Tab-separated table of C-alpha atoms in Angstrom:
chain	number	residue	atom	x	y	z
A	260	HIS	CA	0.000	0.000	0.000
A	261	ILE	CA	1.561	3.293	-1.172
A	262	GLU	CA	0.607	6.698	0.291
A	263	ILE	CA	2.261	10.022	-0.511
A	264	TRP	CA	1.331	13.090	1.554
A	265	ARG	CA	2.441	16.707	1.268
A	266	VAL	CA	3.436	17.631	4.780
A	267	SER	CA	2.653	21.370	4.634
A	268	ASP	CA	-1.059	21.050	3.925
A	269	ASN	CA	-1.605	17.285	4.431
A	270	ILE	CA	-2.759	16.779	0.846
A	271	LEU	CA	-2.837	13.128	-0.296
A	272	TYR	CA	-1.060	12.809	-3.633
A	273	CYS	CA	-1.076	9.012	-3.923
A	274	ASN	CA	-3.160	6.249	-2.405
A	275	GLN	CA	-2.598	2.970	-4.284
A	276	TYR	CA	-2.418	-0.744	-3.703
A	277	VAL	CA	0.196	-2.542	-5.817
A	278	ASN	CA	0.382	-6.316	-6.301
A	279	ILE	CA	4.090	-6.994	-6.742
A	280	CYS	CA	3.574	-10.532	-8.029
A	281	ASP	CA	1.688	-9.206	-11.057
A	282	LEU	CA	4.452	-6.829	-12.099
A	283	PRO	CA	6.820	-7.734	-14.972
A	284	THR	CA	9.687	-9.591	-13.310
A	285	GLU	CA	12.098	-8.929	-16.158
A	286	PHE	CA	12.211	-5.267	-15.081
A	287	ARG	CA	11.545	-5.641	-11.339
A	288	GLU	CA	10.590	-1.988	-11.003
A	289	TRP	CA	7.537	0.152	-11.418
A	290	CYS	CA	6.590	3.808	-11.227
A	291	ILE	CA	3.982	5.364	-8.945
A	292	TYR	CA	2.470	8.489	-10.428
A	293	LEU	CA	0.834	11.177	-8.292
A	294	ASP	CA	-2.853	11.986	-8.516
A	295	HIS	CA	-2.212	15.766	-8.636
A	296	ASP	CA	0.215	17.912	-10.625
A	297	VAL	CA	3.311	19.166	-8.855
A	298	ILE	CA	4.217	22.428	-10.545
A	299	ASP	CA	7.148	23.252	-8.309
A	300	SER	CA	8.285	20.811	-5.632
A	301	GLY	CA	11.202	22.938	-4.455
A	302	ASN	CA	11.406	23.213	-0.646
A	303	MET	CA	8.316	21.032	-0.261
A	304	GLU	CA	8.279	18.076	2.140
A	305	PHE	CA	6.515	14.861	1.213
A	306	LEU	CA	5.803	11.861	3.380
A	307	VAL	CA	6.029	8.514	1.566
A	308	LYS	CA	4.280	5.781	3.531
A	309	ILE	CA	4.769	2.164	2.409
A	310	THR	CA	2.840	-0.593	4.155
A	311	PRO	CA	3.819	-4.122	3.041
A	312	TYR	CA	1.359	-7.015	3.166
A	313	GLY	CA	2.410	-10.656	2.924
A	314	PHE	CA	6.120	-9.918	2.408
A	315	LYS	CA	7.302	-12.786	4.577
A	316	ASP	CA	9.430	-14.388	1.836
A	317	SER	CA	10.157	-11.313	-0.265
A	318	HIS	CA	12.801	-8.639	-0.406
A	319	VAL	CA	11.956	-5.147	-1.628
A	320	ASP	CA	14.151	-2.071	-2.015
A	321	PHE	CA	12.439	1.311	-2.436
A	322	SER	CA	13.977	4.552	-3.618
A	323	LEU	CA	12.611	7.963	-4.575
A	324	GLY	CA	14.024	8.664	-8.011
A	325	GLU	CA	14.540	11.905	-9.877
A	326	PRO	CA	11.820	13.061	-12.271
A	327	VAL	CA	12.531	11.848	-15.777
A	328	LYS	CA	11.421	13.019	-19.171
A	329	ALA	CA	8.823	10.264	-19.483
A	330	SER	CA	7.002	11.531	-16.395
A	331	ARG	CA	6.641	15.176	-17.408
A	332	ILE	CA	3.119	16.465	-17.795
A	333	TYR	CA	2.014	18.599	-20.723
A	334	LEU	CA	-1.378	20.294	-20.616
A	335	GLY	CA	-2.346	22.268	-23.673
A	336	GLY	CA	1.201	21.974	-25.005
A	337	VAL	CA	2.616	23.699	-21.901
A	338	LEU	CA	4.990	21.906	-19.520
A	339	ARG	CA	3.176	21.766	-16.169
A	340	GLY	CA	5.793	19.969	-14.085
A	341	SER	CA	7.204	16.505	-13.415
A	342	TYR	CA	6.046	13.663	-11.255
A	343	PRO	CA	8.480	12.405	-8.613
A	344	ILE	CA	9.010	8.711	-9.268
A	345	LEU	CA	8.923	6.039	-6.604
A	346	GLU	CA	10.972	3.040	-7.720
A	347	ALA	CA	11.207	-0.412	-6.189
A	348	GLU	CA	13.215	-3.519	-6.873
A	349	PHE	CA	11.799	-6.718	-5.508
A	350	GLU	CA	12.531	-10.404	-5.345
A	351	ASN	CA	10.420	-13.261	-4.050
A	352	TYR	CA	12.540	-16.210	-2.975
A	353	GLY	CA	9.867	-18.030	-0.995
A	354	TYR	CA	9.539	-20.843	-3.523
A	355	LEU	CA	13.269	-21.577	-3.247
A	356	LYS	CA	13.036	-22.668	0.391
A	357	PRO	CA	11.204	-25.982	-0.182
A	358	LEU	CA	13.459	-26.685	-3.172
A	359	PHE	CA	16.578	-26.028	-1.101
A	360	LEU	CA	15.308	-28.149	1.795
A	361	THR	CA	14.425	-30.993	-0.584
A	362	LEU	CA	17.866	-30.863	-2.189
A	363	SER	CA	19.573	-30.761	1.209
A	364	ALA	CA	17.581	-33.769	2.429
A	365	MET	CA	18.383	-35.731	-0.745
A	366	LEU	CA	22.101	-34.974	-0.447
A	367	TYR	CA	22.115	-35.938	3.232
A	368	ILE	CA	20.355	-39.256	2.575
A	369	PHE	CA	22.701	-39.892	-0.347
A	370	LEU	CA	25.748	-39.235	1.830
A	371	VAL	CA	24.483	-41.605	4.535
A	372	MET	CA	23.837	-44.313	1.925
A	373	CYS	CA	27.340	-43.871	0.466
A	374	CYS	CA	28.895	-44.218	3.927
A	375	PHE	CA	26.831	-47.336	4.567
A	376	LEU	CA	27.635	-48.908	1.200
A	377	THR	CA	31.365	-48.190	1.341
A	378	ALA	CA	31.482	-49.890	4.739
A	379	SER	CA	30.248	-53.070	3.083
A	380	LYS	CA	33.104	-55.363	2.144
A	381	ASP	CA	31.106	-56.918	-0.696
A	382	LEU	CA	30.682	-53.630	-2.567
A	383	THR	CA	33.173	-53.020	-5.362
A	384	ILE	CA	34.177	-49.635	-6.699
A	385	GLU	CA	32.475	-50.467	-10.019
A	386	LYS	CA	29.108	-51.068	-8.332
A	387	LEU	CA	29.286	-47.745	-6.518
A	388	TYR	CA	30.315	-45.739	-9.571
A	389	ILE	CA	27.076	-45.738	-11.598
A	390	PRO	CA	24.648	-44.668	-8.809
A	391	VAL	CA	27.025	-41.981	-7.522
A	392	CYS	CA	27.663	-40.408	-10.932
A	393	LEU	CA	24.028	-40.655	-11.996
A	394	PHE	CA	22.758	-39.073	-8.789
A	395	LEU	CA	25.272	-36.224	-8.789
A	396	GLY	CA	24.801	-35.677	-12.511
A	397	ILE	CA	21.023	-35.407	-12.157
A	398	VAL	CA	21.514	-32.923	-9.311
A	399	TYR	CA	23.685	-30.793	-11.609
A	400	MET	CA	21.028	-31.058	-14.331
A	401	PHE	CA	18.486	-29.315	-12.128
A	402	VAL	CA	20.696	-27.006	-10.064
A	403	ILE	CA	22.405	-25.540	-13.154
A	404	PRO	CA	19.614	-24.206	-15.402
A	405	VAL	CA	19.517	-24.685	-19.159
A	406	TYR	CA	21.712	-22.180	-21.035
A	407	SER	CA	23.831	-21.505	-17.923
A	408	VAL	CA	26.602	-23.893	-18.991
A	409	PRO	CA	29.139	-22.138	-21.272
A	410	ASP	CA	28.113	-22.227	-24.959
A	411	GLU	CA	25.137	-24.456	-24.158
A	412	TYR	CA	22.821	-22.405	-26.379
A	413	ALA	CA	24.990	-23.304	-29.396
A	414	HIS	CA	25.239	-26.953	-28.348
A	415	ILE	CA	21.435	-27.088	-28.083
A	416	ASP	CA	21.054	-25.614	-31.556
A	417	THR	CA	23.491	-28.146	-33.017
A	418	ALA	CA	21.752	-31.094	-31.338
A	419	TYR	CA	18.349	-29.716	-32.375
A	420	SER	CA	19.466	-29.535	-35.987
A	421	LEU	CA	20.595	-33.174	-35.825
A	422	SER	CA	17.235	-34.067	-34.254
A	423	ASN	CA	15.541	-32.552	-37.296
A	424	ARG	CA	17.581	-34.820	-39.557
A	425	ILE	CA	16.575	-37.841	-37.429
A	426	LEU	CA	12.903	-36.881	-37.824
A	427	GLY	CA	13.315	-36.361	-41.574
A	428	ILE	CA	13.037	-32.566	-41.482
A	429	GLU	CA	15.316	-31.136	-44.145
A	430	GLN	CA	17.456	-28.088	-43.518
A	431	PRO	CA	16.307	-24.967	-45.423
A	432	VAL	CA	18.953	-24.662	-48.127
A	433	GLU	CA	17.726	-21.226	-49.153
A	434	MET	CA	18.265	-19.907	-45.581
A	435	PRO	CA	21.830	-20.687	-44.440
A	436	GLY	CA	22.306	-20.306	-40.718
A	437	TYR	CA	18.652	-21.130	-40.035
A	438	ASP	CA	16.799	-24.318	-39.230
A	439	TYR	CA	13.294	-25.357	-38.270
A	440	ARG	CA	12.259	-25.220	-34.611
A	441	ARG	CA	8.993	-25.712	-32.814
A	442	GLU	CA	7.341	-22.398	-32.069
A	443	CYS	CA	7.288	-23.134	-28.341
A	444	ASP	CA	11.064	-23.737	-28.409
A	445	VAL	CA	11.703	-20.433	-30.151
A	446	GLU	CA	9.486	-18.617	-27.635
A	447	THR	CA	11.353	-20.201	-24.718
A	448	GLU	CA	14.594	-18.555	-25.805
A	449	GLU	CA	13.067	-15.200	-24.958
A	450	TYR	CA	13.317	-15.895	-21.212
A	451	LEU	CA	16.168	-18.390	-20.990
A	452	THR	CA	19.295	-16.536	-19.886
A	453	PHE	CA	23.026	-17.204	-19.965
A	454	TYR	CA	23.212	-16.676	-16.207
A	455	THR	CA	21.281	-18.192	-13.331
A	456	THR	CA	18.381	-16.254	-11.819
A	457	PRO	CA	15.714	-17.231	-9.269
A	458	ASP	CA	13.126	-17.064	-12.043
A	459	ASP	CA	14.799	-20.037	-13.750
A	460	TYR	CA	13.858	-22.326	-10.861
A	461	LYS	CA	10.303	-20.977	-10.813
A	462	ARG	CA	9.969	-21.930	-14.486
A	463	TYR	CA	11.394	-25.370	-13.752
A	464	CYS	CA	8.669	-26.000	-11.189
A	465	GLY	CA	5.939	-24.868	-13.563
A	466	ASN	CA	7.130	-26.210	-16.912
A	467	LEU	CA	8.840	-29.535	-16.312
A	468	ILE	CA	5.631	-31.556	-16.314
A	469	SER	CA	3.729	-29.500	-18.886
A	470	GLN	CA	2.949	-30.687	-22.397
A	471	ARG	CA	2.831	-28.702	-25.602
A	472	GLN	CA	0.619	-30.079	-28.350
A	473	ASP	CA	1.473	-27.319	-30.832
A	474	GLU	CA	4.053	-28.804	-33.179
A	475	ASP	CA	4.089	-26.023	-35.745
A	476	LEU	CA	7.586	-25.361	-37.079
A	477	THR	CA	9.128	-21.988	-37.721
A	478	LEU	CA	12.525	-20.819	-38.894
A	479	GLY	CA	15.003	-19.901	-36.198
A	480	GLY	CA	18.656	-18.916	-36.156
A	481	MET	CA	21.044	-21.800	-35.454
A	482	ARG	CA	24.372	-21.250	-33.694
A	483	SER	CA	26.372	-24.361	-34.457
A	484	THR	CA	29.455	-25.800	-32.747
A	485	ALA	CA	29.703	-28.715	-35.160
A	486	ALA	CA	33.012	-27.359	-36.488
A	487	ASN	CA	34.738	-28.462	-33.264
A	488	VAL	CA	33.656	-32.103	-33.358
A	489	ASN	CA	31.789	-34.408	-35.707
A	490	GLN	CA	28.075	-35.175	-35.457
A	491	LEU	CA	28.732	-38.302	-33.393
A	492	TYR	CA	29.265	-36.194	-30.269
A	493	PHE	CA	25.833	-34.577	-30.548
A	494	LEU	CA	23.943	-37.811	-31.199
A	495	PRO	CA	22.980	-38.614	-27.553
A	496	ALA	CA	21.579	-35.127	-26.942
A	497	ALA	CA	19.797	-35.193	-30.312
A	498	MET	CA	18.175	-38.517	-29.424
A	499	GLY	CA	16.929	-37.035	-26.146
A	500	ILE	CA	15.462	-34.027	-27.961
A	501	THR	CA	13.871	-36.321	-30.544
A	502	LEU	CA	12.236	-38.453	-27.847
A	503	GLY	CA	10.836	-35.374	-26.137
A	504	ARG	CA	9.409	-34.055	-29.391
A	505	ILE	CA	7.791	-37.406	-30.156
A	506	LEU	CA	6.179	-37.330	-26.693
A	507	HIS	CA	4.937	-33.750	-27.369
A	508	LEU	CA	6.685	-32.377	-24.277
A	509	SER	CA	7.245	-28.675	-23.723
A	510	THR	CA	10.660	-27.083	-24.185
A	511	LEU	CA	12.227	-27.566	-20.759
A	512	PRO	CA	11.391	-31.308	-20.486
A	513	VAL	CA	12.729	-31.783	-24.028
A	514	TYR	CA	15.991	-30.066	-23.130
A	515	MET	CA	16.275	-32.000	-19.873
A	516	LEU	CA	15.926	-35.259	-21.823
A	517	GLY	CA	18.771	-34.120	-24.064
A	518	ARG	CA	20.899	-33.462	-21.000
A	519	LEU	CA	19.927	-36.807	-19.484
A	520	PHE	CA	20.967	-38.736	-22.601
A	521	ASN	CA	24.341	-36.977	-22.540
A	522	LEU	CA	24.782	-37.901	-18.882
A	523	LEU	CA	23.861	-41.549	-19.525
A	524	THR	CA	26.376	-41.697	-22.376
A	525	PHE	CA	29.142	-40.299	-20.180
A	526	VAL	CA	28.368	-42.659	-17.292
A	527	PHE	CA	28.175	-45.710	-19.571
A	528	PHE	CA	31.462	-45.210	-21.429
A	529	SER	CA	33.366	-43.979	-18.391
A	530	TYR	CA	32.079	-47.040	-16.526
A	531	LEU	CA	33.545	-49.274	-19.239
A	532	GLY	CA	36.838	-47.482	-18.710
A	533	LEU	CA	36.631	-48.002	-14.954
A	534	LYS	CA	36.121	-51.730	-15.448
A	535	LYS	CA	39.014	-51.908	-17.900
A	536	ILE	CA	41.672	-49.936	-16.057
A	537	PRO	CA	43.784	-52.449	-14.066
A	538	ALA	CA	44.816	-50.143	-11.207
A	539	MET	CA	44.110	-46.750	-9.645
A	540	LYS	CA	40.353	-47.327	-9.793
A	541	GLU	CA	39.755	-45.032	-6.803
A	542	ALA	CA	41.655	-42.180	-8.488
A	543	TYR	CA	39.706	-42.826	-11.708
A	544	PHE	CA	36.428	-42.721	-9.747
A	545	ILE	CA	37.276	-39.419	-8.057
A	546	TYR	CA	38.428	-37.807	-11.295
A	547	ALA	CA	35.340	-38.875	-13.249
A	548	ALA	CA	32.992	-37.630	-10.500
A	549	LEU	CA	34.601	-34.196	-10.107
A	550	PRO	CA	32.088	-31.341	-10.525
A	551	ILE	CA	34.124	-29.675	-13.289
A	552	GLY	CA	33.568	-32.662	-15.579
A	553	LEU	CA	30.322	-34.118	-14.303
A	554	GLN	CA	28.398	-30.856	-14.663
A	555	GLN	CA	29.564	-30.747	-18.293
A	556	ALA	CA	28.394	-34.335	-18.718
A	557	ALA	CA	24.968	-33.303	-17.415
A	558	SER	CA	24.650	-30.523	-19.998
A	559	PHE	CA	24.361	-30.299	-23.787
A	560	SER	CA	28.115	-29.896	-24.146
A	561	TYR	CA	29.873	-32.372	-26.408
A	562	ASP	CA	32.433	-32.639	-23.595
A	563	SER	CA	30.149	-35.287	-22.103
A	564	VAL	CA	31.037	-37.680	-24.943
A	565	MET	CA	34.554	-36.342	-25.390
A	566	ASP	CA	35.500	-36.812	-21.729
A	567	ALA	CA	34.050	-40.327	-21.696
A	568	VAL	CA	36.029	-41.243	-24.826
A	569	SER	CA	39.175	-39.761	-23.267
A	570	LEU	CA	38.749	-41.801	-20.084
A	571	LEU	CA	38.094	-44.938	-22.115
A	572	PHE	CA	41.218	-44.311	-24.222
A	573	ILE	CA	43.455	-43.783	-21.175
A	574	SER	CA	41.998	-46.893	-19.505
A	575	TYR	CA	42.803	-49.041	-22.534
A	576	CYS	CA	46.317	-47.586	-22.671
A	577	PHE	CA	46.976	-48.677	-19.086
A	578	TYR	CA	45.188	-51.994	-19.568
A	579	ILE	CA	47.190	-53.014	-22.634
A	580	ALA	CA	50.419	-51.723	-21.096
A	581	MET	CA	50.008	-53.912	-18.003
A	582	LYS	CA	48.479	-56.892	-19.782
A	583	GLN	CA	50.729	-59.936	-19.840
A	584	THR	CA	49.045	-61.717	-22.737
A	585	ARG	CA	48.700	-60.859	-26.393
A	586	VAL	CA	46.483	-57.896	-27.339
A	587	THR	CA	43.249	-58.996	-28.990
A	588	LEU	CA	41.861	-57.492	-32.186
A	589	SER	CA	38.854	-55.955	-30.396
A	590	GLU	CA	41.113	-54.274	-27.819
A	591	ALA	CA	43.315	-52.833	-30.536
A	592	ALA	CA	40.241	-51.622	-32.440
A	593	VAL	CA	38.864	-49.785	-29.392
A	594	LEU	CA	42.262	-48.261	-28.681
A	595	LEU	CA	42.758	-47.034	-32.246
A	596	PHE	CA	39.199	-45.737	-32.564
A	597	THR	CA	39.475	-43.676	-29.385
A	598	LEU	CA	42.936	-42.549	-30.492
A	599	VAL	CA	41.493	-41.201	-33.741
A	600	GLN	CA	38.858	-39.318	-31.749
A	601	MET	CA	41.554	-37.716	-29.601
A	602	GLY	CA	43.179	-36.304	-32.684
A	603	SER	CA	40.023	-35.143	-34.419
A	604	VAL	CA	38.297	-32.822	-31.959
A	605	LYS	CA	38.703	-29.117	-31.253
A	606	GLY	CA	41.377	-28.495	-33.841
A	607	GLY	CA	43.889	-30.828	-32.239
A	608	THR	CA	43.528	-29.614	-28.658
A	609	TYR	CA	43.440	-33.192	-27.389
A	610	LEU	CA	46.526	-34.298	-29.297
A	611	PRO	CA	48.701	-34.313	-26.133
A	612	VAL	CA	46.348	-36.923	-24.656
A	613	CYS	CA	47.439	-39.222	-27.475
A	614	LEU	CA	50.875	-39.424	-25.831
A	615	PHE	CA	49.387	-41.839	-23.305
A	616	MET	CA	49.747	-44.375	-26.113
A	617	PHE	CA	53.490	-44.560	-25.438
A	618	ILE	CA	52.840	-46.009	-21.983
A	619	ILE	CA	52.322	-49.331	-23.782
A	620	PRO	CA	55.842	-49.836	-25.206
A	621	LEU	CA	57.448	-48.277	-22.128
A	622	GLU	CA	55.659	-50.592	-19.709
A	623	ARG	CA	55.876	-53.755	-21.803
A	624	GLY	CA	59.562	-53.212	-22.532
A	625	TRP	CA	59.278	-53.389	-26.283
A	626	ASN	CA	62.231	-52.967	-28.548
A	627	TRP	CA	61.866	-49.483	-30.029
A	628	ILE	CA	63.396	-50.546	-33.334
A	629	LYS	CA	60.918	-53.384	-33.669
A	630	SER	CA	58.119	-51.096	-32.500
A	631	LEU	CA	58.578	-48.643	-35.367
A	632	PRO	CA	55.599	-50.094	-37.299
A	633	LEU	CA	53.399	-49.568	-34.222
A	634	ILE	CA	54.693	-46.008	-33.792
A	635	ALA	CA	54.103	-45.310	-37.487
A	636	MET	CA	50.553	-46.697	-37.299
A	637	THR	CA	49.877	-44.610	-34.188
A	638	GLY	CA	51.126	-41.471	-35.912
A	639	PHE	CA	49.000	-42.278	-38.955
A	640	CYS	CA	45.850	-42.652	-36.826
A	641	ILE	CA	46.561	-39.365	-35.055
A	642	CYS	CA	47.064	-37.561	-38.368
A	643	LEU	CA	43.981	-39.238	-39.812
A	644	GLY	CA	41.896	-38.078	-36.872
A	645	PHE	CA	43.252	-34.543	-37.078
A	646	LEU	CA	42.768	-34.228	-40.812
A	647	GLN	CA	39.229	-35.626	-41.010
A	648	ASP	CA	37.767	-32.477	-39.412
A	649	ASN	CA	40.535	-29.952	-40.052
A	650	ILE	CA	41.582	-30.525	-43.668
């Protein structure tokens, strides 16, 4: 409730009730205009009385701003004065409390379960890996809103474009840089931000279980990151988007499915690496579950697939290096395939990771002269991987 009185003669200039929840949250401010003209407010005293109702979970800052051009009053073409402007910035964080308490309870129960399971002598590190990474990854999926991960908007566009190809929707050749999107997905971009705000969590609560039957397509600008990696790295996210579109889900559930498929891909391939690596499984576990990597795995970033392939490649390097028997054809194929991927992505940024390959002859004590064919084949695979996307 807003009241503005002129002290000298006790004239009421404003008497309004304002519902903050109905105001546009993207601006978080509003102007209160006086009911009477103020021709000259010099040396006048005004009393601004603000009575809040139901502000238990809200935070509001008020300030009396300077008159601005937009508030000047013209009567008959003559400037008659300016309205003083009462500004307010407000936030309502009440809905975050139950979310925070729920998350805290889940993390506490999870921690107790981990302590209980690790105390069991029958539990192996491999059995603990999948539930831990899946749980933490899903937490990151919801705590870090869509678009908040670096470059995620471009990764989403790239995966969406691949989803169109899966569904048989051709790219508009006459409009380079554009692709077809559902109208609801284009509209969602208007309020998704590159930084986290309280409003993001409010939308999560309201939109995650909603459905959108409107499947009309419209042209939208596509910001692609496909130049860094090949389409293989966007396939899991594209499959998640495709599934959501088939189920007629709204934008946020569709994007969360894309994130979930990326997370499942990371957990699956990194789990294969954990099973394969012959030693240092605890160090492998800790590294794979670090927030810096796992939050990427729970996003649209192609790092989810790239990191899993890297871990699988390093695991096979150590496995073959410490293996006492002859290397099988399938093991060599996996090693060479992951080696090619190391050399192909991000313009050769991962090429130093390929040096792990030399652990094999060092550990097995091979004769370097006799190993020249292996070294030449390794160099060929690295060059092949680098050239396939950078020629």
